[in-house]
mmCIF file of C-alpha atoms in Angstrom:
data_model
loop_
_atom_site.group_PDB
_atom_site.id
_atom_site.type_symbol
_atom_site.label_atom_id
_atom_site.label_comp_id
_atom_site.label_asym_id
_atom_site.label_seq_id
_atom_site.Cartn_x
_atom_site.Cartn_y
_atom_site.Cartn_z
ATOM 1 C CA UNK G 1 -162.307 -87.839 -73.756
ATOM 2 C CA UNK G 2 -160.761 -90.913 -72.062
ATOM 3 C CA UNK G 3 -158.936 -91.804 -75.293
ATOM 4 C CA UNK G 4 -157.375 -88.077 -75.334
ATOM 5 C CA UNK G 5 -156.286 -87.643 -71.788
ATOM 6 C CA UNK G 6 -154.687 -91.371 -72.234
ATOM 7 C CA UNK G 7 -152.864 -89.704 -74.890
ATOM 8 C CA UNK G 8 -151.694 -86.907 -73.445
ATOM 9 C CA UNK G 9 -150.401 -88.279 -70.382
ATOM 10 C CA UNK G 10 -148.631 -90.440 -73.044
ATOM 11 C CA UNK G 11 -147.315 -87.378 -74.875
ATOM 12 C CA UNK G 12 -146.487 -86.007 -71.581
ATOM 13 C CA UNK G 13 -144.391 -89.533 -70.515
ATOM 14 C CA UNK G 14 -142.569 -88.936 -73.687
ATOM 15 C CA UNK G 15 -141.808 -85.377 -73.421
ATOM 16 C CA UNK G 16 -140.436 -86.284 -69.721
ATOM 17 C CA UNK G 17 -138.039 -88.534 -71.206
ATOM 18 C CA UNK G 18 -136.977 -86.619 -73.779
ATOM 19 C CA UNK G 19 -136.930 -83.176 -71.669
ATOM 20 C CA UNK G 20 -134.550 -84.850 -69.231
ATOM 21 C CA UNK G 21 -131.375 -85.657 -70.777
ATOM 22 C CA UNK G 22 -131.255 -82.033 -72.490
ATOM 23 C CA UNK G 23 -131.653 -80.555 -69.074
ATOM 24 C CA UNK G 24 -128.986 -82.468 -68.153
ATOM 25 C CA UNK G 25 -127.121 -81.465 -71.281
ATOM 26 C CA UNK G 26 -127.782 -77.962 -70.319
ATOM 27 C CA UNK G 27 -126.601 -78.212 -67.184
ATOM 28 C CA UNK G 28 -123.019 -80.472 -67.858
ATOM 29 C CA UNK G 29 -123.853 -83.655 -66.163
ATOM 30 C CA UNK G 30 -124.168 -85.449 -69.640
ATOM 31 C CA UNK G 31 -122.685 -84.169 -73.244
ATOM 32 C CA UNK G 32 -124.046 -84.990 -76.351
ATOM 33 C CA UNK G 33 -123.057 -83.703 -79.809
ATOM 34 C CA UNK G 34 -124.712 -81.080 -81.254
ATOM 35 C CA UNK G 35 -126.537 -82.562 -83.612
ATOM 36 C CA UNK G 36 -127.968 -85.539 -80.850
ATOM 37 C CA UNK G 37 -128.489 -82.555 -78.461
ATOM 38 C CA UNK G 38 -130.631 -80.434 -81.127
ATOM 39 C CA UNK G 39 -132.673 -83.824 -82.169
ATOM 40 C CA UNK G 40 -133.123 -84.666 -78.594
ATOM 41 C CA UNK G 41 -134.993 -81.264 -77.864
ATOM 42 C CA UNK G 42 -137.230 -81.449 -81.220
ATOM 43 C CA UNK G 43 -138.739 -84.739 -80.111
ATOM 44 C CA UNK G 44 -139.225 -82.967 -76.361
ATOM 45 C CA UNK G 45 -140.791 -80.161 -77.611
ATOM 46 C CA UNK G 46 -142.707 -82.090 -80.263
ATOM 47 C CA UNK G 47 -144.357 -84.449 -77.380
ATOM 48 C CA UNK G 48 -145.001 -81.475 -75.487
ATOM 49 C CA UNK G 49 -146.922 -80.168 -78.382
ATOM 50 C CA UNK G 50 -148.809 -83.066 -79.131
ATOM 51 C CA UNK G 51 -149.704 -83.235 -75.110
ATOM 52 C CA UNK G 52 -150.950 -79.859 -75.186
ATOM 53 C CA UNK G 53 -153.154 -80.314 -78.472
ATOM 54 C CA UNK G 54 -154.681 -83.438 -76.674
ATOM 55 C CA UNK G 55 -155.148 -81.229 -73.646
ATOM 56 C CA UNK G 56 -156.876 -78.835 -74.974
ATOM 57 C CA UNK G 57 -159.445 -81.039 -76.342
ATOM 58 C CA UNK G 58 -159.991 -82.309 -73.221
ATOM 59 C CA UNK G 59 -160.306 -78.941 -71.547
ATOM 60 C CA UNK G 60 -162.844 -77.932 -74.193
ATOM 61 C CA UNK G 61 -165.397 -80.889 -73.757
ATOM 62 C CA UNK G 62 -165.327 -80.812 -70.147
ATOM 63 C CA UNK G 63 -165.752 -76.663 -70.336
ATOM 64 C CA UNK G 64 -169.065 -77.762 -72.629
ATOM 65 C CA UNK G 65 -169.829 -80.417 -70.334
ATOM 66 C CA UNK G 66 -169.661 -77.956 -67.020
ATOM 67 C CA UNK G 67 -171.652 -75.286 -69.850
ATOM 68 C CA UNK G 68 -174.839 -77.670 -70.086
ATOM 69 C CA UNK G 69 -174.483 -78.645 -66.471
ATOM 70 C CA UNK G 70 -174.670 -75.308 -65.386
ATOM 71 C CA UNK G 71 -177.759 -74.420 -67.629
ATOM 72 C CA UNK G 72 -179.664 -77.928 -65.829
ATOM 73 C CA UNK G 73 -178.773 -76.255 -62.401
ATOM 74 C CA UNK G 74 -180.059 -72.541 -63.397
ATOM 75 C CA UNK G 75 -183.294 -74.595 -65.008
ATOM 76 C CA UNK G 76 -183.866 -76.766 -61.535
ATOM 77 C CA UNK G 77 -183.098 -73.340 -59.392
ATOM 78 C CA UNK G 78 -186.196 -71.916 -61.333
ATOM 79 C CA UNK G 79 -188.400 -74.782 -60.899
ATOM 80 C CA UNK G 80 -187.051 -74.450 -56.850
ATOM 81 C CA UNK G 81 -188.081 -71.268 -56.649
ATOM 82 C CA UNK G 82 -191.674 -71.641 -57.787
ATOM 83 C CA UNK G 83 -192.287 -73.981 -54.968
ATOM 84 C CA UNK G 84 -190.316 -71.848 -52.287
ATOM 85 C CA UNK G 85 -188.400 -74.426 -50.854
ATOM 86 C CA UNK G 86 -185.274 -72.936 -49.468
ATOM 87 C CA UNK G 87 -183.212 -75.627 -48.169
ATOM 88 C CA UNK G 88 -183.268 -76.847 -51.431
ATOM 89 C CA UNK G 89 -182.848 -73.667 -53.222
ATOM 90 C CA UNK G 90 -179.038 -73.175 -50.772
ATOM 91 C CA UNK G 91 -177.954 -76.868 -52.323
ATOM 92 C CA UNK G 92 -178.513 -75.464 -55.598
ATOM 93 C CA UNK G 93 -176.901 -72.467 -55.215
ATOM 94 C CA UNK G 94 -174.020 -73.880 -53.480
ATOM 95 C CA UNK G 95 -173.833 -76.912 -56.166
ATOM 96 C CA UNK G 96 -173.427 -73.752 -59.127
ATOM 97 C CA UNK G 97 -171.004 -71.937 -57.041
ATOM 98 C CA UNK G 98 -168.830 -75.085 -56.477
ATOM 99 C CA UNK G 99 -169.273 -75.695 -60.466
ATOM 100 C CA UNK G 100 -168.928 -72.237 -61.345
ATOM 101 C CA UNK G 101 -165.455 -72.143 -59.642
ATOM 102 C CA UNK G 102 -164.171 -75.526 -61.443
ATOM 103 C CA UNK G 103 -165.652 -74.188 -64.554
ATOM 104 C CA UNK G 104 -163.126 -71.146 -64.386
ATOM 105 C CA UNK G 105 -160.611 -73.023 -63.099
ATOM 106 C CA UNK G 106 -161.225 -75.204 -66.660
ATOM 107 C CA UNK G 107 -160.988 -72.317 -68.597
ATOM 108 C CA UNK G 108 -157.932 -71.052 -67.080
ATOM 109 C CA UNK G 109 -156.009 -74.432 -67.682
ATOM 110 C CA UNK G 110 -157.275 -74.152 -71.453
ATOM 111 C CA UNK G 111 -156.072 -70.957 -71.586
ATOM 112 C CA UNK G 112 -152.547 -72.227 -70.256
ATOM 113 C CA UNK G 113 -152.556 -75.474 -72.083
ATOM 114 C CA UNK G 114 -153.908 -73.762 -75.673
ATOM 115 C CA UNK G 115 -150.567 -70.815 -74.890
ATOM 116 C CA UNK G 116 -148.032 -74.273 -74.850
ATOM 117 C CA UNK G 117 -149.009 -74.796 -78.501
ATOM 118 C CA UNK G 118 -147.225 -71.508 -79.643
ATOM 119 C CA UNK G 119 -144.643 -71.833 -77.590
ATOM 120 C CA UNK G 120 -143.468 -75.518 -78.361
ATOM 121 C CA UNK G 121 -143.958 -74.917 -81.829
ATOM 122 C CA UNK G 122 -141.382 -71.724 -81.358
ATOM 123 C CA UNK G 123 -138.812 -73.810 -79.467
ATOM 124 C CA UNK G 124 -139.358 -76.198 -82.433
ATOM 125 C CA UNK G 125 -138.332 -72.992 -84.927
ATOM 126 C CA UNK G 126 -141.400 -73.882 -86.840
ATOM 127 C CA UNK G 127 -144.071 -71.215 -87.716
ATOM 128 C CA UNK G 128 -143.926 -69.009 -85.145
ATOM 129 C CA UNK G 129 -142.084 -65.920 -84.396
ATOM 130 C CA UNK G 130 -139.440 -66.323 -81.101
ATOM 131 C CA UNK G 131 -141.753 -62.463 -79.986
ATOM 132 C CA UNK G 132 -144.952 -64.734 -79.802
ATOM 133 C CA UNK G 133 -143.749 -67.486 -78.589
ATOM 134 C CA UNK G 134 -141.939 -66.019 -75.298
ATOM 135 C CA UNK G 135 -145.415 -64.046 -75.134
ATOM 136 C CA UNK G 136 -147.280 -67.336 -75.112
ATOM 137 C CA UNK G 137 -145.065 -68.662 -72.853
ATOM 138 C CA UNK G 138 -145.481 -65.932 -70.189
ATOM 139 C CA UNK G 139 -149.245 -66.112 -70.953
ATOM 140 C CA UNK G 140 -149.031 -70.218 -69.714
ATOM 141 C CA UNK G 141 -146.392 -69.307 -66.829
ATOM 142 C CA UNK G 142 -148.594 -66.103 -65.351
ATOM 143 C CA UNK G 143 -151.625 -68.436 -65.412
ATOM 144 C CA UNK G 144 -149.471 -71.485 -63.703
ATOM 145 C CA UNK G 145 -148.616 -68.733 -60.993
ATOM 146 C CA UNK G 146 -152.293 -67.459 -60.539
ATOM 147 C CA UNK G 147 -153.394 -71.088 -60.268
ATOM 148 C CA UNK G 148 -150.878 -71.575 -57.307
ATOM 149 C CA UNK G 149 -151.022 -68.656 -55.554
ATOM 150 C CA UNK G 150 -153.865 -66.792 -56.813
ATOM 151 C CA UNK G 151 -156.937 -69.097 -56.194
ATOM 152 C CA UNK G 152 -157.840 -69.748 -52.345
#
């Protein structure tokens, strides 16, 4: 997983530099001709979908990771029970809350990271339709906004 997240930050470096001279393109500060400008924003929207590919790997093995923890924590909560020790007992149910929330929070950032894909590889005008792509996009963006504002 190390070698993947390396990666993506990599991807994500990358994309950075090649995302910022087209939003300064877009905005006037720099001009380049057309056909710079349109190569410039396939290799930013090709590291951004190479990030997100690498991020979703990474999102899936720590979701399985945080699965089979979980399952350990439900097992050792049975065992606790059997001998009735409650202290014990409130640790465990406080260490499966606090793993239960990152473990949604993990599946929310797959869920934005795995919407990216569609949505670079529209902006790249490969394979998929502009309809699904500005639906994937809104999927990442609404999830982006629930992870700001929504969790508390």
């Amino acid at each position: 997983m190390i070698f993947f997240q390396t990666m993506a930050d990599i991807f994500g470096a990358l994309y950075f530099l090649f995302d910022h001279p087209m939003y300064f393109h877009k905005i006037g500060l720099v001009t380049f001709p057309p056909e710079l400008a349109t190569r410039i924003a396939w290799w930013s929207e090709f590291w951004w979908l190479l990030q997100s590919i690498c991020e979703v790997m990474c999102h899936v093995v720590a979701i399985q990771d945080m699965q089979v923890n979980l399952q350990s924590l439900k097992q050792k909560k049975e065992q606790v029970k059997l001998v009735a020790n409650d202290s014990k007992l409130m640790e465990i149910n406080q260490e499966i809350a606090t793993l239960d929330k990152q473990y949604k929070a993990k599946c929310r950032g797959l869920l934005r990271v795995f919407s990216d894909c569609p949505t670079a590889l529209c902006n790249m005008n490969m394979i998929v339709s502009q309809q699904v792509g500005g639906v994937t996009g809104t999927v990442a963006s609404f999830v982006s906004l629930y992870e700001i504002w929504g969790t508390k």
